[in-house]
Amino acid sequence: MTTVVAQPHFIFGLRTGVANNLCFYDEQTVVFPSGNNCVCYNTVQRCQRFIPGSERSHVMRALAISANRRYLAVSECGEKATITVFDLQHEQGRKRKVLTAGDMLVQEFVCMAFSPDSKYLIGQTGGPEWMLIFWLWEKQKVLASVKTSNSNNPVTQVSFNPYNNMQLCVTGTGVFKLFRYSEGALKQSSFPKVDTINFLCHTWMTVERVIAGTDTGRLLVFESGDLRREINKTSKAVQEKIKDSDMDEAPSASRITAIVSYSKGFVCSMGPGTVCLFEKTDEDSYRKSREILIPPDPYSNEVTPAECQEIDTMCISPAEETLAISTDQGQLYSVSLSSVDISKEEQLRFEFLLQSFHSKSITGLSVCLRKPLVATSSLDHSVRIWNYETKILELYKEFQEEAYSVALHPTGLFILVGFSDKLRLMNLVIDDIRTFKEFTVRGCRECAFSHGGHMFAAVNGNVIHIYSVTSFENILNLKGHNGKVRGIEWSLDDSRLVSCGMDGAVYEWNAQTGKRETESVLKSCSYTGVAFSSDCKTILAVGTDLTLKEIQDCQVLREVPADEIAHTAVAVSHSGRVIFTGTSSGTVRAIKYPLPIQKDWIMYQAHCSPVTKIVITFDDQFLLTVSEDGCLLIWKIIDKEGRGLKSNRQIIHTEEILVTKSDLEEKMQDMLELKMRLEELQMENEYQLRLKDMNYNEKMKEISDKFTQQIESLKTTQQAMKTEMKKQECEHQERLAEATVKYSKELKDLEISYSQKLIVEHERYQDLQHKYQRMQEDYEKQLKSAEENKIQVLEELTQHYEAKFQEKTHQLAQCQEDAQQQICEFKEIIKQVEEDEERKIHDIQIKYEKKLHTEKETNTNLKGETGIMAQKFYGLQKQIDEKCTDINKLKQERQRLLGLIRSLESDIDDLKRQIAGHEKTNQDKDKTISGLKRKNQELEKLKFVLDFQLNELKKQTEPQQDDISEKKEKIHQLEEELVQIDKSNSQLKLTVSDLRLKLRTRDKEMHKEMLKVKDLETHLQRLKSDLQNCVGLIQDPRKLKDSVQMICARYVLQTDGVEKSSVDEDIQRAFCRHLKMRLAKSTEEHEKVYIQIMKENVTLITEINELRKELRLVKTQVKDYKAQLATGKKFNKSCPNLEERPKKELRNEDIN
């Protein structure tokens, strides 16, 4: 195999026609199909991860992501329809399982869904079967299958109930069915009459509620499978009841193609280019809150506006931060849902999730030498310029006609595009593609600039026209092909051009004379692509004969056969190590060079349609492929160790861009206006900051005055509280002394009474012990007599029953003899009866066969009725089960309540006994004493807390006032420093302007001196020519003398001037060097001063921010102090109540 490997790096494009073709993997990563891959795109890091499709798959039909965002299911059609489950947590998207329909012949799976716990998977097959298959996917086990529709009513969506693993929903044209998995089968649980409604999408809102969208723009609400109402699409939350008769009369509106639920309600599409947000208001109503539109494309024409795109799929990120959509024209958009809540008045619009993609087949592809740009043309009337290093769409323009071919100039500043009517040469301006020359080349399918950029070749049918880029003249017309030319390429030195056509001819042309140098014709093959080898000695061509040919000197040197798949395009690396070819199945092959004899290549899954063009960049770092599926795929070319290829030539990318003079002037004016605006804003901000500082200072003074007043008032209240506390302490001590005297007397009286009662109870206890001993002796005597009587009775009973047993054995023997005689008689009777019964059975059999025939007919009729009745029975049985569960719950509650009642009754009895006891009076009095003690302790605690809070308030206010005064002084110092810095900045600007004026004067003097030097050089050349003439007159001395005198007369005086000027030049050069050194030093010093000023400004800003934070803290503390003062006032009001409570309790005790 080759040592060079191509690794997919980035792709631009979306594969349409795939159900649910966009989903979120996490908050920053989306998954979508592109080409023959599933792409995981990180929107923050702007990188992609590829999950390749299977090699034998023809069509990708649907995607589904699990509820835990770990597994991705991909439905593919091949020889047999399959569903492949990938693990997204694995870096390369490892295959977990491949699911099939088992023994059933299934062509495709139209849609799929994972269960909420990600254990089960359902797949809906296509027509004519329309079977719904239920898998336990990790074990590849089909648990159940059921037919959901017929061939006339296709199914559009299936889903699991997010609150129940066993409940499913299926919708389509005339189909709305709920299924429940139980007892190993899927059973339908709802039968709504929706035969005339075409459902396009649905979503679960609650356990029993489903909202479905139709092709007529209706939003229907189903509760437990029955149609209940329709949601009004206006902003008011008005909902009308629907009758069965009204169902067919649908309002004329746009199609609802996608709907998604989220925590606040649901999001649905409302026709082309619009998405509506519905919020939940009450339990059963929804209100339309916002509309989000797809923005109009500034580069689009009137034929296909961006607003008319139909929305295919919608998905919301796990944290409900962003909403992403895909359209039928292969575009991806997103919008932040947090901005929906913030900007409620503004009209919201979607933004591109990645870039704007091609929506139809890409026909042209070209790269340039001096910039990392790629140009593509497409049948969607657009030409796009991409940057393959930054992965950005640089320029994009749509035209009225289809673009058939494209070629980038080596400088990357011009582009050549072939249309149906003309070939246009255009400038790549900073924000537009502008035509500046048109050529009368109709339907140009192939065009290419030469490597030098001074010529370009354009194909018109079977003729190749070569034009000059500088003069725009038609230099040559290369005629020779009998069929359409399908490929052209220039040699590296631009001296030759190779072309191939559908007539089976490969010609090598001389680009200067227009003559054919070599040719190779094979009429059985129509060529689709041609390229020079890296050394331009051989030609490589591909065509419909399924081979890659290497041609040299009109002969085919080597052929590499392919596997039943034709090569459509070819590209050779500039290093000459590898050849890449694109195939009709969309795959890319890497073949080592020199070409192998056997089939030896690496094949990569790339596109889902034939590859139209393939190009390698000039530095051999990237491979670019385009296809009829509208995707541009960028590959990295690396060796097996993962390193990039080393190219022989160094390529430097430039950053120059063409800009028109008018655009530049407009932008300069905008810049000046913006600068002016900035200065005004700065002035305004400074003025406002000063005003705020003044206001804050005034407020601080007011707050400090208020606090001082409050502190004084608190001190007075504290003194009053202390005096009241002393009075209460004296009263409590007097009351306690009185209470202790009373309770001591009562305790002595109780001790005397209880001691007398204990003596009486002890005497009773001794009497009861004597009675117990007597009773025990009597019972022992009775037990002994009872045992003796029992033994006598047992002996008498055994003798009686033995006599009876002997009599019964005699009777059994006589009965057995009688039974044998009766058996013999019965056998003879049975034989006679059997003969009679056989005759009767034959007659009865004939009668019952007739009856069976009639009953079978009736049975078939009854089966249909029983099916309907069974469904009703299941519904009733569910209701009965639910009611039974409710009854059981009620019974359990009743038993629990009875147990509680019993326990409470026992508690009541115990309490009554305790109340009836003599200890009641003691306990009540103890409680009153303890209550008084607790209240006294609480009052002491409150006193301590108030003292502590007052001390803390004093401590906090004193340092804060000191800090405020210090910070005011700092602010004044900083303002003075700012004024000084402004002055120094103005002085530095003046010095810079003076130095620039000096530089301009020095430049003018240098220019004058350069002119003098040029004049002296001309004099020297004249002198040399005169001396040469003198040399020719050496043989004639007179003429030689005259000529020497003439030379002396002409040049002797000027030489003195030359010497002087040379001296002056040396002085000027030295002076210039000195000036440059001084300028460099001054600029360095100016930069250092500027950096110091900037640093000081930064420190000042940070200090200002810190002061603002401290101000905020002071405000919060002020609020806290106010709250504490309010609580103190409330407590003062509540204190007299606390004094009155113990007085009332003592009065009650005296009454008792």
PDB file of C-alpha atoms in Angstrom, residues 45-270:
ATOM      1  CA  GLN A  45     -13.648  25.048  18.436  1.00  0.00           C
ATOM      2  CA  ARG A  46     -14.791  24.977  14.741  1.00  0.00           C
ATOM      3  CA  CYS A  47     -13.575  21.406  14.238  1.00  0.00           C
ATOM      4  CA  GLN A  48     -15.268  18.311  12.809  1.00  0.00           C
ATOM      5  CA  ARG A  49     -15.226  14.604  13.603  1.00  0.00           C
ATOM      6  CA  PHE A  50     -16.286  12.127  10.903  1.00  0.00           C
ATOM      7  CA  ILE A  51     -18.315   8.919  11.272  1.00  0.00           C
ATOM      8  CA  PRO A  52     -18.077   7.201   7.849  1.00  0.00           C
ATOM      9  CA  GLY A  53     -21.062   5.377   6.347  1.00  0.00           C
ATOM     10  CA  SER A  54     -20.937   1.734   5.332  1.00  0.00           C
ATOM     11  CA  GLU A  55     -19.246   0.878   2.032  1.00  0.00           C
ATOM     12  CA  ARG A  56     -22.194  -0.928   0.423  1.00  0.00           C
ATOM     13  CA  SER A  57     -24.883   1.570   1.398  1.00  0.00           C
ATOM     14  CA  HIS A  58     -26.577   3.451  -1.430  1.00  0.00           C
ATOM     15  CA  VAL A  59     -28.840   5.880   0.430  1.00  0.00           C
ATOM     16  CA  MET A  60     -28.910   7.283   3.979  1.00  0.00           C
ATOM     17  CA  ARG A  61     -32.548   7.601   5.028  1.00  0.00           C
ATOM     18  CA  ALA A  62     -32.787   8.733   8.676  1.00  0.00           C
ATOM     19  CA  LEU A  63     -30.894   9.616  11.862  1.00  0.00           C
ATOM     20  CA  ALA A  64     -31.870   9.250  15.527  1.00  0.00           C
ATOM     21  CA  ILE A  65     -29.978  10.185  18.700  1.00  0.00           C
ATOM     22  CA  SER A  66     -30.624   8.540  22.077  1.00  0.00           C
ATOM     23  CA  ALA A  67     -32.075  10.408  25.065  1.00  0.00           C
ATOM     24  CA  ASN A  68     -28.736  10.237  26.946  1.00  0.00           C
ATOM     25  CA  ARG A  69     -26.973  11.735  23.841  1.00  0.00           C
ATOM     26  CA  ARG A  70     -24.537   8.829  23.656  1.00  0.00           C
ATOM     27  CA  TYR A  71     -25.774   6.670  20.748  1.00  0.00           C
ATOM     28  CA  LEU A  72     -26.499   7.622  17.126  1.00  0.00           C
ATOM     29  CA  ALA A  73     -28.651   5.385  14.899  1.00  0.00           C
ATOM     30  CA  VAL A  74     -28.206   5.660  11.105  1.00  0.00           C
ATOM     31  CA  SER A  75     -30.653   4.069   8.652  1.00  0.00           C
ATOM     32  CA  GLU A  76     -29.071   3.003   5.343  1.00  0.00           C
ATOM     33  CA  CYS A  77     -30.371   1.307   2.192  1.00  0.00           C
ATOM     34  CA  GLY A  78     -28.223  -1.235   0.414  1.00  0.00           C
ATOM     35  CA  GLU A  79     -28.731  -4.838  -0.562  1.00  0.00           C
ATOM     36  CA  LYS A  80     -30.651  -5.056   2.706  1.00  0.00           C
ATOM     37  CA  ALA A  81     -31.956  -2.177   4.831  1.00  0.00           C
ATOM     38  CA  THR A  82     -29.926  -1.798   8.040  1.00  0.00           C
ATOM     39  CA  ILE A  83     -29.764   0.455  11.102  1.00  0.00           C
ATOM     40  CA  THR A  84     -26.255   1.032  12.468  1.00  0.00           C
ATOM     41  CA  VAL A  85     -25.862   2.254  16.069  1.00  0.00           C
ATOM     42  CA  PHE A  86     -22.671   4.244  16.771  1.00  0.00           C
ATOM     43  CA  ASP A  87     -21.145   5.185  20.136  1.00  0.00           C
ATOM     44  CA  LEU A  88     -20.560   8.967  19.970  1.00  0.00           C
ATOM     45  CA  GLN A  89     -18.386   9.000  23.104  1.00  0.00           C
ATOM     46  CA  HIS A  90     -15.757   7.029  21.180  1.00  0.00           C
ATOM     47  CA  GLU A  91     -13.372   9.329  19.259  1.00  0.00           C
ATOM     48  CA  GLN A  92     -13.928   7.642  15.872  1.00  0.00           C
ATOM     49  CA  GLY A  93     -17.628   6.821  16.455  1.00  0.00           C
ATOM     50  CA  ARG A  94     -17.234   3.088  17.125  1.00  0.00           C
ATOM     51  CA  LYS A  95     -19.926   0.797  15.685  1.00  0.00           C
ATOM     52  CA  ARG A  96     -21.942  -0.833  18.446  1.00  0.00           C
ATOM     53  CA  LYS A  97     -24.595  -2.877  16.647  1.00  0.00           C
ATOM     54  CA  VAL A  98     -26.065  -3.399  13.159  1.00  0.00           C
ATOM     55  CA  LEU A  99     -29.828  -4.068  13.251  1.00  0.00           C
ATOM     56  CA  THR A 100     -31.912  -5.717  10.523  1.00  0.00           C
ATOM     57  CA  ALA A 101     -35.560  -6.681  10.163  1.00  0.00           C
ATOM     58  CA  GLY A 102     -34.779 -10.383  10.517  1.00  0.00           C
ATOM     59  CA  ASP A 103     -36.519 -12.588   7.950  1.00  0.00           C
ATOM     60  CA  MET A 104     -38.648  -9.750   6.530  1.00  0.00           C
ATOM     61  CA  LEU A 105     -37.659  -8.252   3.160  1.00  0.00           C
ATOM     62  CA  VAL A 106     -37.282  -4.561   3.946  1.00  0.00           C
ATOM     63  CA  GLN A 107     -36.082  -1.979   1.417  1.00  0.00           C
ATOM     64  CA  GLU A 108     -35.671   0.975   3.785  1.00  0.00           C
ATOM     65  CA  PHE A 109     -36.290   2.349   7.268  1.00  0.00           C
ATOM     66  CA  VAL A 110     -38.058   5.691   6.860  1.00  0.00           C
ATOM     67  CA  CYS A 111     -37.770   6.947  10.459  1.00  0.00           C
ATOM     68  CA  MET A 112     -36.493   5.782  13.851  1.00  0.00           C
ATOM     69  CA  ALA A 113     -36.562   6.683  17.547  1.00  0.00           C
ATOM     70  CA  PHE A 114     -34.799   5.660  20.778  1.00  0.00           C
ATOM     71  CA  SER A 115     -36.682   4.980  24.023  1.00  0.00           C
ATOM     72  CA  PRO A 116     -36.263   7.428  26.965  1.00  0.00           C
ATOM     73  CA  ASP A 117     -33.897   5.017  28.752  1.00  0.00           C
ATOM     74  CA  SER A 118     -31.967   4.368  25.457  1.00  0.00           C
ATOM     75  CA  LYS A 119     -32.483   0.577  25.733  1.00  0.00           C
ATOM     76  CA  TYR A 120     -35.092   0.135  22.991  1.00  0.00           C
ATOM     77  CA  LEU A 121     -35.234   1.290  19.375  1.00  0.00           C
ATOM     78  CA  ILE A 122     -38.143   1.461  16.930  1.00  0.00           C
ATOM     79  CA  GLY A 123     -37.834   1.609  13.161  1.00  0.00           C
ATOM     80  CA  GLN A 124     -40.564   2.278  10.597  1.00  0.00           C
ATOM     81  CA  THR A 125     -40.093   0.425   7.316  1.00  0.00           C
ATOM     82  CA  GLY A 126     -41.158   1.887   3.986  1.00  0.00           C
ATOM     83  CA  GLY A 127     -43.889   0.823   1.584  1.00  0.00           C
ATOM     84  CA  PRO A 128     -45.659  -1.337   0.727  1.00  0.00           C
ATOM     85  CA  GLU A 129     -45.251  -3.186   4.082  1.00  0.00           C
ATOM     86  CA  TRP A 130     -45.112  -0.173   6.490  1.00  0.00           C
ATOM     87  CA  MET A 131     -44.074  -2.359   9.424  1.00  0.00           C
ATOM     88  CA  LEU A 132     -43.048  -0.914  12.797  1.00  0.00           C
ATOM     89  CA  ILE A 133     -40.240  -2.998  14.367  1.00  0.00           C
ATOM     90  CA  PHE A 134     -39.413  -2.860  18.098  1.00  0.00           C
ATOM     91  CA  TRP A 135     -35.822  -3.849  19.078  1.00  0.00           C
ATOM     92  CA  LEU A 136     -33.916  -4.482  22.265  1.00  0.00           C
ATOM     93  CA  TRP A 137     -31.000  -3.094  20.267  1.00  0.00           C
ATOM     94  CA  GLU A 138     -28.034  -4.000  22.497  1.00  0.00           C
ATOM     95  CA  LYS A 139     -28.934  -7.707  22.074  1.00  0.00           C
ATOM     96  CA  GLN A 140     -30.018  -7.244  18.396  1.00  0.00           C
ATOM     97  CA  LYS A 141     -33.337  -8.821  19.356  1.00  0.00           C
ATOM     98  CA  VAL A 142     -36.643  -8.026  17.602  1.00  0.00           C
ATOM     99  CA  LEU A 143     -39.233  -7.937  20.409  1.00  0.00           C
ATOM    100  CA  ALA A 144     -42.320  -7.128  18.303  1.00  0.00           C
ATOM    101  CA  SER A 145     -43.535  -5.838  14.940  1.00  0.00           C
ATOM    102  CA  VAL A 146     -46.836  -4.443  13.720  1.00  0.00           C
ATOM    103  CA  LYS A 147     -48.277  -3.060  10.461  1.00  0.00           C
ATOM    104  CA  THR A 148     -48.988   0.648  10.904  1.00  0.00           C
ATOM    105  CA  SER A 149     -50.357   1.748   7.509  1.00  0.00           C
ATOM    106  CA  ASN A 150     -51.064   0.765   3.917  1.00  0.00           C
ATOM    107  CA  SER A 151     -49.332   1.693   0.656  1.00  0.00           C
ATOM    108  CA  ASN A 152     -51.577   4.751   0.082  1.00  0.00           C
ATOM    109  CA  ASN A 153     -50.886   6.324   3.497  1.00  0.00           C
ATOM    110  CA  PRO A 154     -47.141   6.794   4.138  1.00  0.00           C
ATOM    111  CA  VAL A 155     -45.818   7.253   7.699  1.00  0.00           C
ATOM    112  CA  THR A 156     -43.741  10.395   8.377  1.00  0.00           C
ATOM    113  CA  GLN A 157     -42.681  10.116  12.052  1.00  0.00           C
ATOM    114  CA  VAL A 158     -42.488   7.630  14.935  1.00  0.00           C
ATOM    115  CA  SER A 159     -41.632   8.427  18.553  1.00  0.00           C
ATOM    116  CA  PHE A 160     -41.545   7.059  22.095  1.00  0.00           C
ATOM    117  CA  ASN A 161     -43.484   8.615  24.929  1.00  0.00           C
ATOM    118  CA  PRO A 162     -40.676  10.364  26.892  1.00  0.00           C
ATOM    119  CA  TYR A 163     -42.458   9.419  30.150  1.00  0.00           C
ATOM    120  CA  ASN A 164     -43.166   5.753  29.241  1.00  0.00           C
ATOM    121  CA  ASN A 165     -40.816   3.238  27.567  1.00  0.00           C
ATOM    122  CA  MET A 166     -43.674   1.049  26.334  1.00  0.00           C
ATOM    123  CA  GLN A 167     -45.876   3.664  24.586  1.00  0.00           C
ATOM    124  CA  LEU A 168     -45.298   4.760  20.967  1.00  0.00           C
ATOM    125  CA  CYS A 169     -46.848   7.254  18.548  1.00  0.00           C
ATOM    126  CA  VAL A 170     -47.014   6.856  14.738  1.00  0.00           C
ATOM    127  CA  THR A 171     -48.195   9.641  12.394  1.00  0.00           C
ATOM    128  CA  GLY A 172     -48.562  10.021   8.626  1.00  0.00           C
ATOM    129  CA  THR A 173     -51.152  10.736   5.941  1.00  0.00           C
ATOM    130  CA  GLY A 174     -54.415   9.669   7.541  1.00  0.00           C
ATOM    131  CA  VAL A 175     -52.492   7.924  10.332  1.00  0.00           C
ATOM    132  CA  PHE A 176     -52.412   8.803  14.025  1.00  0.00           C
ATOM    133  CA  LYS A 177     -51.923   5.698  16.171  1.00  0.00           C
ATOM    134  CA  LEU A 178     -50.776   5.055  19.709  1.00  0.00           C
ATOM    135  CA  PHE A 179     -49.260   1.634  20.457  1.00  0.00           C
ATOM    136  CA  ARG A 180     -48.399  -0.005  23.757  1.00  0.00           C
ATOM    137  CA  TYR A 181     -45.915  -2.867  24.118  1.00  0.00           C
ATOM    138  CA  SER A 182     -47.298  -5.553  26.431  1.00  0.00           C
ATOM    139  CA  GLU A 183     -47.137  -9.362  26.555  1.00  0.00           C
ATOM    140  CA  GLY A 184     -44.575  -9.504  23.712  1.00  0.00           C
ATOM    141  CA  ALA A 185     -46.693  -7.570  21.178  1.00  0.00           C
ATOM    142  CA  LEU A 186     -47.460  -3.996  20.067  1.00  0.00           C
ATOM    143  CA  LYS A 187     -51.164  -3.303  20.652  1.00  0.00           C
ATOM    144  CA  GLN A 188     -52.985  -0.258  19.308  1.00  0.00           C
ATOM    145  CA  SER A 189     -54.546   1.786  22.109  1.00  0.00           C
ATOM    146  CA  SER A 190     -56.314   4.590  20.190  1.00  0.00           C
ATOM    147  CA  PHE A 191     -58.628   4.795  17.160  1.00  0.00           C
ATOM    148  CA  PRO A 192     -59.198   8.483  16.230  1.00  0.00           C
ATOM    149  CA  LYS A 193     -60.981   9.320  12.941  1.00  0.00           C
ATOM    150  CA  VAL A 194     -58.197  11.122  11.008  1.00  0.00           C
ATOM    151  CA  ASP A 195     -58.441   9.517   7.552  1.00  0.00           C
ATOM    152  CA  THR A 196     -58.482  12.846   5.694  1.00  0.00           C
ATOM    153  CA  ILE A 197     -55.705  14.619   7.657  1.00  0.00           C
ATOM    154  CA  ASN A 198     -52.081  14.523   6.485  1.00  0.00           C
ATOM    155  CA  PHE A 199     -49.852  14.648   9.594  1.00  0.00           C
ATOM    156  CA  LEU A 200     -46.274  15.772   8.905  1.00  0.00           C
ATOM    157  CA  CYS A 201     -44.859  15.866  12.459  1.00  0.00           C
ATOM    158  CA  HIS A 202     -45.734  15.475  16.136  1.00  0.00           C
ATOM    159  CA  THR A 203     -44.278  15.906  19.633  1.00  0.00           C
ATOM    160  CA  TRP A 204     -45.121  14.714  23.151  1.00  0.00           C
ATOM    161  CA  MET A 205     -46.001  17.444  25.657  1.00  0.00           C
ATOM    162  CA  THR A 206     -47.114  15.408  28.710  1.00  0.00           C
ATOM    163  CA  VAL A 207     -47.728  11.756  29.577  1.00  0.00           C
ATOM    164  CA  GLU A 208     -50.991  11.710  27.590  1.00  0.00           C
ATOM    165  CA  ARG A 209     -50.833  14.835  25.367  1.00  0.00           C
ATOM    166  CA  VAL A 210     -49.468  14.887  21.804  1.00  0.00           C
ATOM    167  CA  ILE A 211     -49.464  17.916  19.478  1.00  0.00           C
ATOM    168  CA  ALA A 212     -49.380  17.146  15.733  1.00  0.00           C
ATOM    169  CA  GLY A 213     -48.791  19.443  12.726  1.00  0.00           C
ATOM    170  CA  THR A 214     -50.506  18.981   9.341  1.00  0.00           C
ATOM    171  CA  ASP A 215     -49.810  19.942   5.723  1.00  0.00           C
ATOM    172  CA  THR A 216     -52.595  22.565   5.939  1.00  0.00           C
ATOM    173  CA  GLY A 217     -50.990  24.437   8.846  1.00  0.00           C
ATOM    174  CA  ARG A 218     -53.134  23.082  11.690  1.00  0.00           C
ATOM    175  CA  LEU A 219     -51.892  22.284  15.204  1.00  0.00           C
ATOM    176  CA  LEU A 220     -54.068  19.503  16.660  1.00  0.00           C
ATOM    177  CA  VAL A 221     -53.973  18.435  20.319  1.00  0.00           C
ATOM    178  CA  PHE A 222     -54.576  14.757  21.192  1.00  0.00           C
ATOM    179  CA  GLU A 223     -55.283  13.631  24.758  1.00  0.00           C
ATOM    180  CA  SER A 224     -54.732   9.879  25.408  1.00  0.00           C
ATOM    181  CA  GLY A 225     -55.148   9.200  21.673  1.00  0.00           C
ATOM    182  CA  ASP A 226     -58.367  11.223  21.115  1.00  0.00           C
ATOM    183  CA  LEU A 227     -58.541  14.507  19.191  1.00  0.00           C
ATOM    184  CA  ARG A 228     -59.608  17.218  21.642  1.00  0.00           C
ATOM    185  CA  ARG A 229     -58.907  20.667  20.190  1.00  0.00           C
ATOM    186  CA  GLU A 230     -56.917  22.852  17.804  1.00  0.00           C
ATOM    187  CA  ILE A 231     -54.355  25.468  18.848  1.00  0.00           C
ATOM    188  CA  ASN A 232     -55.005  28.945  17.505  1.00  0.00           C
ATOM    189  CA  LYS A 233     -51.900  30.238  15.708  1.00  0.00           C
ATOM    190  CA  THR A 234     -52.576  33.890  16.603  1.00  0.00           C
ATOM    191  CA  SER A 235     -50.827  35.480  19.589  1.00  0.00           C
ATOM    192  CA  LYS A 236     -53.933  35.124  21.836  1.00  0.00           C
ATOM    193  CA  ALA A 237     -54.391  31.854  23.698  1.00  0.00           C
ATOM    194  CA  VAL A 238     -57.865  31.108  22.300  1.00  0.00           C
ATOM    195  CA  GLN A 239     -58.618  27.450  21.608  1.00  0.00           C
ATOM    196  CA  GLU A 240     -61.762  26.053  19.991  1.00  0.00           C
ATOM    197  CA  LYS A 241     -63.360  22.670  20.517  1.00  0.00           C
ATOM    198  CA  ILE A 242     -63.388  20.423  17.438  1.00  0.00           C
ATOM    199  CA  LYS A 243     -66.239  18.219  16.371  1.00  0.00           C
ATOM    200  CA  ASP A 244     -65.943  15.248  14.030  1.00  0.00           C
ATOM    201  CA  SER A 245     -67.902  17.094  11.351  1.00  0.00           C
ATOM    202  CA  ASP A 246     -65.500  20.086  11.433  1.00  0.00           C
ATOM    203  CA  MET A 247     -62.355  18.009  11.014  1.00  0.00           C
ATOM    204  CA  ASP A 248     -62.359  17.947   7.227  1.00  0.00           C
ATOM    205  CA  GLU A 249     -62.778  21.728   6.925  1.00  0.00           C
ATOM    206  CA  ALA A 250     -59.160  22.794   7.471  1.00  0.00           C
ATOM    207  CA  PRO A 251     -58.099  26.435   7.158  1.00  0.00           C
ATOM    208  CA  SER A 252     -55.790  27.281   4.270  1.00  0.00           C
ATOM    209  CA  ALA A 253     -52.340  27.850   5.783  1.00  0.00           C
ATOM    210  CA  SER A 254     -48.683  26.935   5.318  1.00  0.00           C
ATOM    211  CA  ARG A 255     -47.305  23.478   6.083  1.00  0.00           C
ATOM    212  CA  ILE A 256     -46.031  22.581   9.570  1.00  0.00           C
ATOM    213  CA  THR A 257     -43.068  20.348   8.732  1.00  0.00           C
ATOM    214  CA  ALA A 258     -41.280  20.215  12.123  1.00  0.00           C
ATOM    215  CA  ILE A 259     -42.241  20.549  15.793  1.00  0.00           C
ATOM    216  CA  VAL A 260     -40.187  20.205  19.009  1.00  0.00           C
ATOM    217  CA  SER A 261     -41.250  20.489  22.654  1.00  0.00           C
ATOM    218  CA  TYR A 262     -39.230  22.109  25.458  1.00  0.00           C
ATOM    219  CA  SER A 263     -39.751  23.175  29.076  1.00  0.00           C
ATOM    220  CA  LYS A 264     -41.682  26.389  28.334  1.00  0.00           C
ATOM    221  CA  GLY A 265     -43.887  24.977  25.534  1.00  0.00           C
ATOM    222  CA  PHE A 266     -43.052  23.980  21.975  1.00  0.00           C
ATOM    223  CA  VAL A 267     -41.448  25.302  18.770  1.00  0.00           C
ATOM    224  CA  CYS A 268     -42.849  24.611  15.300  1.00  0.00           C
ATOM    225  CA  SER A 269     -42.312  25.715  11.706  1.00  0.00           C
ATOM    226  CA  MET A 270     -45.013  27.914  10.162  1.00  0.00           C
TER     227      MET A 270
END
